Amino acid sequence: MAERFKTSYSTCKPCTILCGHKGNINGEIRQIPEYETIGLMGSNLEIFDPVKISDWNEICSLMGMDTITAGGTLAWAMEAGEKGLFKTDLKFGSTDGVSEMLKDIALLKGAGKDLAMGSKFCAKKYGGEDFAIQVKGMEMPAYDPRGSFGQGLAYAVANRGACHVANSVFALEVYMDLIEPYTYRSKASLVKFQEDVISSVNSLQTCLFTAFPYQLETPLLKFSPKFVLKILMTAMAAVAVRFIDISLWPEFWSSITGQRMGITSFIRAGERIQVLERLMNTNEGISRKDDTLPARLLTETRKCDTKERAIPLEKMLNRYYMVRGYDKNGIPKPRTLKKLKIKKAALGV
Ligand code: SF4
């Protein structure tokens, strides 16, 4: 894409990560589609034409639609169409009708009116819940948790659904190879730690994409042999996470507000946010039954995985509730609320 579209950086200034690009697509300078868009509107739909994906990216951007949700919902429509559950001409591998359907979704026209409600709604109405790849109504980003069990747990329990911005354990499991991806051991502690830290980082209004370079700068983490870190992370995540340096963010907070904040208080603030959100969800009827994954990810294995591994969600979920201080139905216990100074009455719960 860099060669074909002669890309250059197009990012928030003055960020040094420079994660966005623009380029010349058919004589027009456009934002280059990013990873999630290419994943969900590309390979997810068996489309490998970057110009078409760019067209759809433009439509979604102009219409204020999320490309992950749009791509996930189109995939449900294509599969439901194949199986005769939903009347549509959309087909995997074909670009025909996708641009028009995206506009119909935005304008609530024809079949677009149902698809605008997302794959959970459509699957409930027409069938195909096992292949509506969503959690709590949010379509899943382009990381298959069958190759990253911790991310499977993270998607299942995230307060707003299959969200990779609430937790990105896959980065430690897969990209950085710091924890064994195909084990359920230690994943609950790791998911909780990441959720707490990310909640606080997001509350600082700093970009989450800058998080990993900061976190991984400690000499211990940088210069320790990877296999030692991996054993430690997999066997004792609660201890290993102490090697991750998050001191920069409390320092940001202190430098702006003048209030002292240590690492422990920073993590505790994130924990309070997480539990508060969960309590609000509980008030809306969310519980263990919603902390799950689409049946396809729990029962079907990947063709590339010769060991045919599916996600051991139940085992990780029990442990996660324990470390979070939730009961076995996923409801925050009174003593957890007391520890975090959360008053139910103030929420009207
Ligand atoms: S890393 Fe964040 S702040 Fe930096 S360019 Fe990307 S989105 Fe913007």
PDB file of C-alpha atoms in Angstrom, residues 158-306:
ATOM      1  CA  ALA A 158     -15.383  -6.084  28.930  1.00  0.00           C
ATOM      2  CA  ASN A 159     -18.081  -3.741  30.159  1.00  0.00           C
ATOM      3  CA  ARG A 160     -18.972  -2.410  26.722  1.00  0.00           C
ATOM      4  CA  GLY A 161     -18.619  -5.666  24.782  1.00  0.00           C
ATOM      5  CA  ALA A 162     -15.933  -7.077  22.492  1.00  0.00           C
ATOM      6  CA  CYS A 163     -13.684  -4.082  22.897  1.00  0.00           C
ATOM      7  CA  HIS A 164      -9.945  -4.056  22.182  1.00  0.00           C
ATOM      8  CA  VAL A 165      -9.577  -0.584  23.672  1.00  0.00           C
ATOM      9  CA  ALA A 166     -10.703  -1.860  27.088  1.00  0.00           C
ATOM     10  CA  ASN A 167      -7.999  -4.489  27.027  1.00  0.00           C
ATOM     11  CA  SER A 168      -5.244  -5.585  24.671  1.00  0.00           C
ATOM     12  CA  VAL A 169      -3.846  -8.721  26.280  1.00  0.00           C
ATOM     13  CA  PHE A 170      -3.340 -10.131  22.765  1.00  0.00           C
ATOM     14  CA  ALA A 171      -0.338  -7.820  22.422  1.00  0.00           C
ATOM     15  CA  LEU A 172       1.414  -9.537  25.349  1.00  0.00           C
ATOM     16  CA  GLU A 173       0.255 -12.987  24.246  1.00  0.00           C
ATOM     17  CA  VAL A 174       0.977 -12.765  20.538  1.00  0.00           C
ATOM     18  CA  TYR A 175       2.940  -9.743  19.318  1.00  0.00           C
ATOM     19  CA  MET A 176       5.382  -9.593  22.230  1.00  0.00           C
ATOM     20  CA  ASP A 177       5.297 -13.294  23.065  1.00  0.00           C
ATOM     21  CA  LEU A 178       5.492 -12.496  26.797  1.00  0.00           C
ATOM     22  CA  ILE A 179       2.860 -14.957  27.975  1.00  0.00           C
ATOM     23  CA  GLU A 180       1.755 -18.334  26.611  1.00  0.00           C
ATOM     24  CA  PRO A 181      -1.383 -17.589  24.525  1.00  0.00           C
ATOM     25  CA  TYR A 182      -2.857 -21.103  24.700  1.00  0.00           C
ATOM     26  CA  THR A 183      -3.193 -21.410  28.460  1.00  0.00           C
ATOM     27  CA  TYR A 184      -5.826 -20.201  30.867  1.00  0.00           C
ATOM     28  CA  ARG A 185      -3.272 -19.853  33.675  1.00  0.00           C
ATOM     29  CA  SER A 186      -2.703 -16.302  34.933  1.00  0.00           C
ATOM     30  CA  LYS A 187      -5.058 -14.792  32.374  1.00  0.00           C
ATOM     31  CA  ALA A 188      -7.617 -13.570  34.929  1.00  0.00           C
ATOM     32  CA  SER A 189      -5.027 -11.519  36.876  1.00  0.00           C
ATOM     33  CA  LEU A 190      -3.532 -10.177  33.680  1.00  0.00           C
ATOM     34  CA  VAL A 191      -6.909  -9.163  32.255  1.00  0.00           C
ATOM     35  CA  LYS A 192      -7.837  -7.417  35.507  1.00  0.00           C
ATOM     36  CA  PHE A 193      -4.499  -5.588  35.652  1.00  0.00           C
ATOM     37  CA  GLN A 194      -4.812  -4.379  32.066  1.00  0.00           C
ATOM     38  CA  GLU A 195      -8.428  -3.320  32.496  1.00  0.00           C
ATOM     39  CA  ASP A 196      -7.547  -1.281  35.577  1.00  0.00           C
ATOM     40  CA  VAL A 197      -4.518   0.399  34.026  1.00  0.00           C
ATOM     41  CA  ILE A 198      -6.267   1.115  30.719  1.00  0.00           C
ATOM     42  CA  SER A 199      -9.306   2.612  32.469  1.00  0.00           C
ATOM     43  CA  SER A 200      -7.034   5.058  34.248  1.00  0.00           C
ATOM     44  CA  VAL A 201      -4.956   5.782  31.129  1.00  0.00           C
ATOM     45  CA  ASN A 202      -8.094   6.482  29.092  1.00  0.00           C
ATOM     46  CA  SER A 203      -9.345   8.789  31.850  1.00  0.00           C
ATOM     47  CA  LEU A 204      -6.191  10.883  31.481  1.00  0.00           C
ATOM     48  CA  GLN A 205      -7.294  11.611  27.892  1.00  0.00           C
ATOM     49  CA  THR A 206      -3.959  10.460  26.542  1.00  0.00           C
ATOM     50  CA  CYS A 207      -3.879   8.145  23.527  1.00  0.00           C
ATOM     51  CA  LEU A 208      -3.831   4.472  24.479  1.00  0.00           C
ATOM     52  CA  PHE A 209      -1.771   3.582  21.405  1.00  0.00           C
ATOM     53  CA  THR A 210       1.212   5.238  23.036  1.00  0.00           C
ATOM     54  CA  ALA A 211       0.958   2.943  26.076  1.00  0.00           C
ATOM     55  CA  PHE A 212       3.155   0.017  25.123  1.00  0.00           C
ATOM     56  CA  PRO A 213       6.330   1.949  24.321  1.00  0.00           C
ATOM     57  CA  TYR A 214       6.154   3.555  27.773  1.00  0.00           C
ATOM     58  CA  GLN A 215       5.315   0.389  29.653  1.00  0.00           C
ATOM     59  CA  LEU A 216       8.084  -1.716  28.225  1.00  0.00           C
ATOM     60  CA  GLU A 217      10.958   0.663  28.922  1.00  0.00           C
ATOM     61  CA  THR A 218      12.046  -0.733  32.310  1.00  0.00           C
ATOM     62  CA  PRO A 219      15.593  -2.160  32.079  1.00  0.00           C
ATOM     63  CA  LEU A 220      14.368  -5.342  33.798  1.00  0.00           C
ATOM     64  CA  LEU A 221      11.770  -5.915  31.115  1.00  0.00           C
ATOM     65  CA  LYS A 222      13.987  -4.770  28.271  1.00  0.00           C
ATOM     66  CA  PHE A 223      17.069  -6.775  29.110  1.00  0.00           C
ATOM     67  CA  SER A 224      15.730  -9.915  30.840  1.00  0.00           C
ATOM     68  CA  PRO A 225      15.751 -13.017  28.628  1.00  0.00           C
ATOM     69  CA  LYS A 226      12.328 -13.442  27.067  1.00  0.00           C
ATOM     70  CA  PHE A 227      11.902 -17.054  28.190  1.00  0.00           C
ATOM     71  CA  VAL A 228      12.376 -15.992  31.839  1.00  0.00           C
ATOM     72  CA  LEU A 229       9.748 -13.268  31.469  1.00  0.00           C
ATOM     73  CA  LYS A 230       7.416 -15.687  29.741  1.00  0.00           C
ATOM     74  CA  ILE A 231       7.694 -18.291  32.504  1.00  0.00           C
ATOM     75  CA  LEU A 232       7.163 -15.594  35.137  1.00  0.00           C
ATOM     76  CA  MET A 233       4.186 -14.054  33.308  1.00  0.00           C
ATOM     77  CA  THR A 234       2.539 -17.419  32.725  1.00  0.00           C
ATOM     78  CA  ALA A 235       3.122 -18.787  36.227  1.00  0.00           C
ATOM     79  CA  MET A 236       2.863 -15.644  38.357  1.00  0.00           C
ATOM     80  CA  ALA A 237       1.188 -12.830  36.440  1.00  0.00           C
ATOM     81  CA  ALA A 238       0.309 -10.910  39.619  1.00  0.00           C
ATOM     82  CA  VAL A 239       4.053 -10.643  40.411  1.00  0.00           C
ATOM     83  CA  ALA A 240       5.250 -10.229  36.823  1.00  0.00           C
ATOM     84  CA  VAL A 241       3.059  -7.212  36.091  1.00  0.00           C
ATOM     85  CA  ARG A 242       5.061  -5.287  38.674  1.00  0.00           C
ATOM     86  CA  PHE A 243       7.913  -5.223  36.133  1.00  0.00           C
ATOM     87  CA  ILE A 244       5.717  -3.253  33.744  1.00  0.00           C
ATOM     88  CA  ASP A 245       6.464   0.410  34.228  1.00  0.00           C
ATOM     89  CA  ILE A 246       3.328   2.519  34.500  1.00  0.00           C
ATOM     90  CA  SER A 247       4.861   5.294  36.595  1.00  0.00           C
ATOM     91  CA  LEU A 248       4.674   7.830  33.779  1.00  0.00           C
ATOM     92  CA  TRP A 249       0.880   8.184  33.960  1.00  0.00           C
ATOM     93  CA  PRO A 250       0.585   9.008  37.666  1.00  0.00           C
ATOM     94  CA  GLU A 251       3.373  11.506  37.007  1.00  0.00           C
ATOM     95  CA  PHE A 252       1.287  13.072  34.204  1.00  0.00           C
ATOM     96  CA  TRP A 253      -1.609  13.346  36.634  1.00  0.00           C
ATOM     97  CA  SER A 254       0.538  14.908  39.356  1.00  0.00           C
ATOM     98  CA  SER A 255       2.205  17.378  36.999  1.00  0.00           C
ATOM     99  CA  ILE A 256      -1.147  18.699  35.763  1.00  0.00           C
ATOM    100  CA  THR A 257      -3.184  18.635  38.974  1.00  0.00           C
ATOM    101  CA  GLY A 258      -0.488  19.174  41.583  1.00  0.00           C
ATOM    102  CA  GLN A 259      -1.954  16.205  43.481  1.00  0.00           C
ATOM    103  CA  ARG A 260       0.388  13.405  44.398  1.00  0.00           C
ATOM    104  CA  MET A 261      -0.589  10.037  42.987  1.00  0.00           C
ATOM    105  CA  GLY A 262       1.357   6.790  43.316  1.00  0.00           C
ATOM    106  CA  ILE A 263       1.149   3.707  41.112  1.00  0.00           C
ATOM    107  CA  THR A 264      -1.106   1.870  43.576  1.00  0.00           C
ATOM    108  CA  SER A 265      -3.612   4.749  43.668  1.00  0.00           C
ATOM    109  CA  PHE A 266      -3.519   4.984  39.875  1.00  0.00           C
ATOM    110  CA  ILE A 267      -4.397   1.294  39.492  1.00  0.00           C
ATOM    111  CA  ARG A 268      -7.024   1.574  42.230  1.00  0.00           C
ATOM    112  CA  ALA A 269      -8.679   4.466  40.354  1.00  0.00           C
ATOM    113  CA  GLY A 270      -8.913   2.224  37.272  1.00  0.00           C
ATOM    114  CA  GLU A 271     -10.344  -0.592  39.374  1.00  0.00           C
ATOM    115  CA  ARG A 272     -12.993   1.775  40.718  1.00  0.00           C
ATOM    116  CA  ILE A 273     -13.946   2.795  37.159  1.00  0.00           C
ATOM    117  CA  GLN A 274     -14.226  -0.834  36.083  1.00  0.00           C
ATOM    118  CA  VAL A 275     -16.404  -1.865  39.017  1.00  0.00           C
ATOM    119  CA  LEU A 276     -18.531   1.263  38.750  1.00  0.00           C
ATOM    120  CA  GLU A 277     -19.203   0.482  35.078  1.00  0.00           C
ATOM    121  CA  ARG A 278     -19.982  -3.100  35.980  1.00  0.00           C
ATOM    122  CA  LEU A 279     -22.435  -1.954  38.617  1.00  0.00           C
ATOM    123  CA  MET A 280     -24.187   0.240  36.046  1.00  0.00           C
ATOM    124  CA  ASN A 281     -24.316  -2.758  33.686  1.00  0.00           C
ATOM    125  CA  THR A 282     -25.684  -4.907  36.515  1.00  0.00           C
ATOM    126  CA  ASN A 283     -28.440  -2.372  36.927  1.00  0.00           C
ATOM    127  CA  GLU A 284     -29.307  -2.954  33.244  1.00  0.00           C
ATOM    128  CA  GLY A 285     -29.532  -6.734  33.788  1.00  0.00           C
ATOM    129  CA  ILE A 286     -25.994  -7.669  32.663  1.00  0.00           C
ATOM    130  CA  SER A 287     -24.544 -10.708  34.455  1.00  0.00           C
ATOM    131  CA  ARG A 288     -22.599 -13.918  33.831  1.00  0.00           C
ATOM    132  CA  LYS A 289     -24.922 -14.931  30.976  1.00  0.00           C
ATOM    133  CA  ASP A 290     -23.638 -11.901  29.016  1.00  0.00           C
ATOM    134  CA  ASP A 291     -19.937 -12.503  29.779  1.00  0.00           C
ATOM    135  CA  THR A 292     -19.552 -14.926  26.939  1.00  0.00           C
ATOM    136  CA  LEU A 293     -18.356 -15.298  23.360  1.00  0.00           C
ATOM    137  CA  PRO A 294     -20.133 -16.296  20.143  1.00  0.00           C
ATOM    138  CA  ALA A 295     -20.632 -20.075  19.964  1.00  0.00           C
ATOM    139  CA  ARG A 296     -18.403 -20.258  16.883  1.00  0.00           C
ATOM    140  CA  LEU A 297     -15.384 -19.190  18.943  1.00  0.00           C
ATOM    141  CA  LEU A 298     -16.193 -21.565  21.795  1.00  0.00           C
ATOM    142  CA  THR A 299     -16.916 -24.667  19.750  1.00  0.00           C
ATOM    143  CA  GLU A 300     -15.292 -24.362  16.311  1.00  0.00           C
ATOM    144  CA  THR A 301     -11.521 -24.505  16.041  1.00  0.00           C
ATOM    145  CA  ARG A 302      -9.350 -22.820  13.431  1.00  0.00           C
ATOM    146  CA  LYS A 303      -8.217 -24.702  10.334  1.00  0.00           C
ATOM    147  CA  CYS A 304      -4.648 -23.472  10.922  1.00  0.00           C
ATOM    148  CA  ASP A 305      -4.578 -24.917  14.457  1.00  0.00           C
ATOM    149  CA  THR A 306      -3.615 -28.577  14.175  1.00  0.00           C
TER     150      THR A 306
END
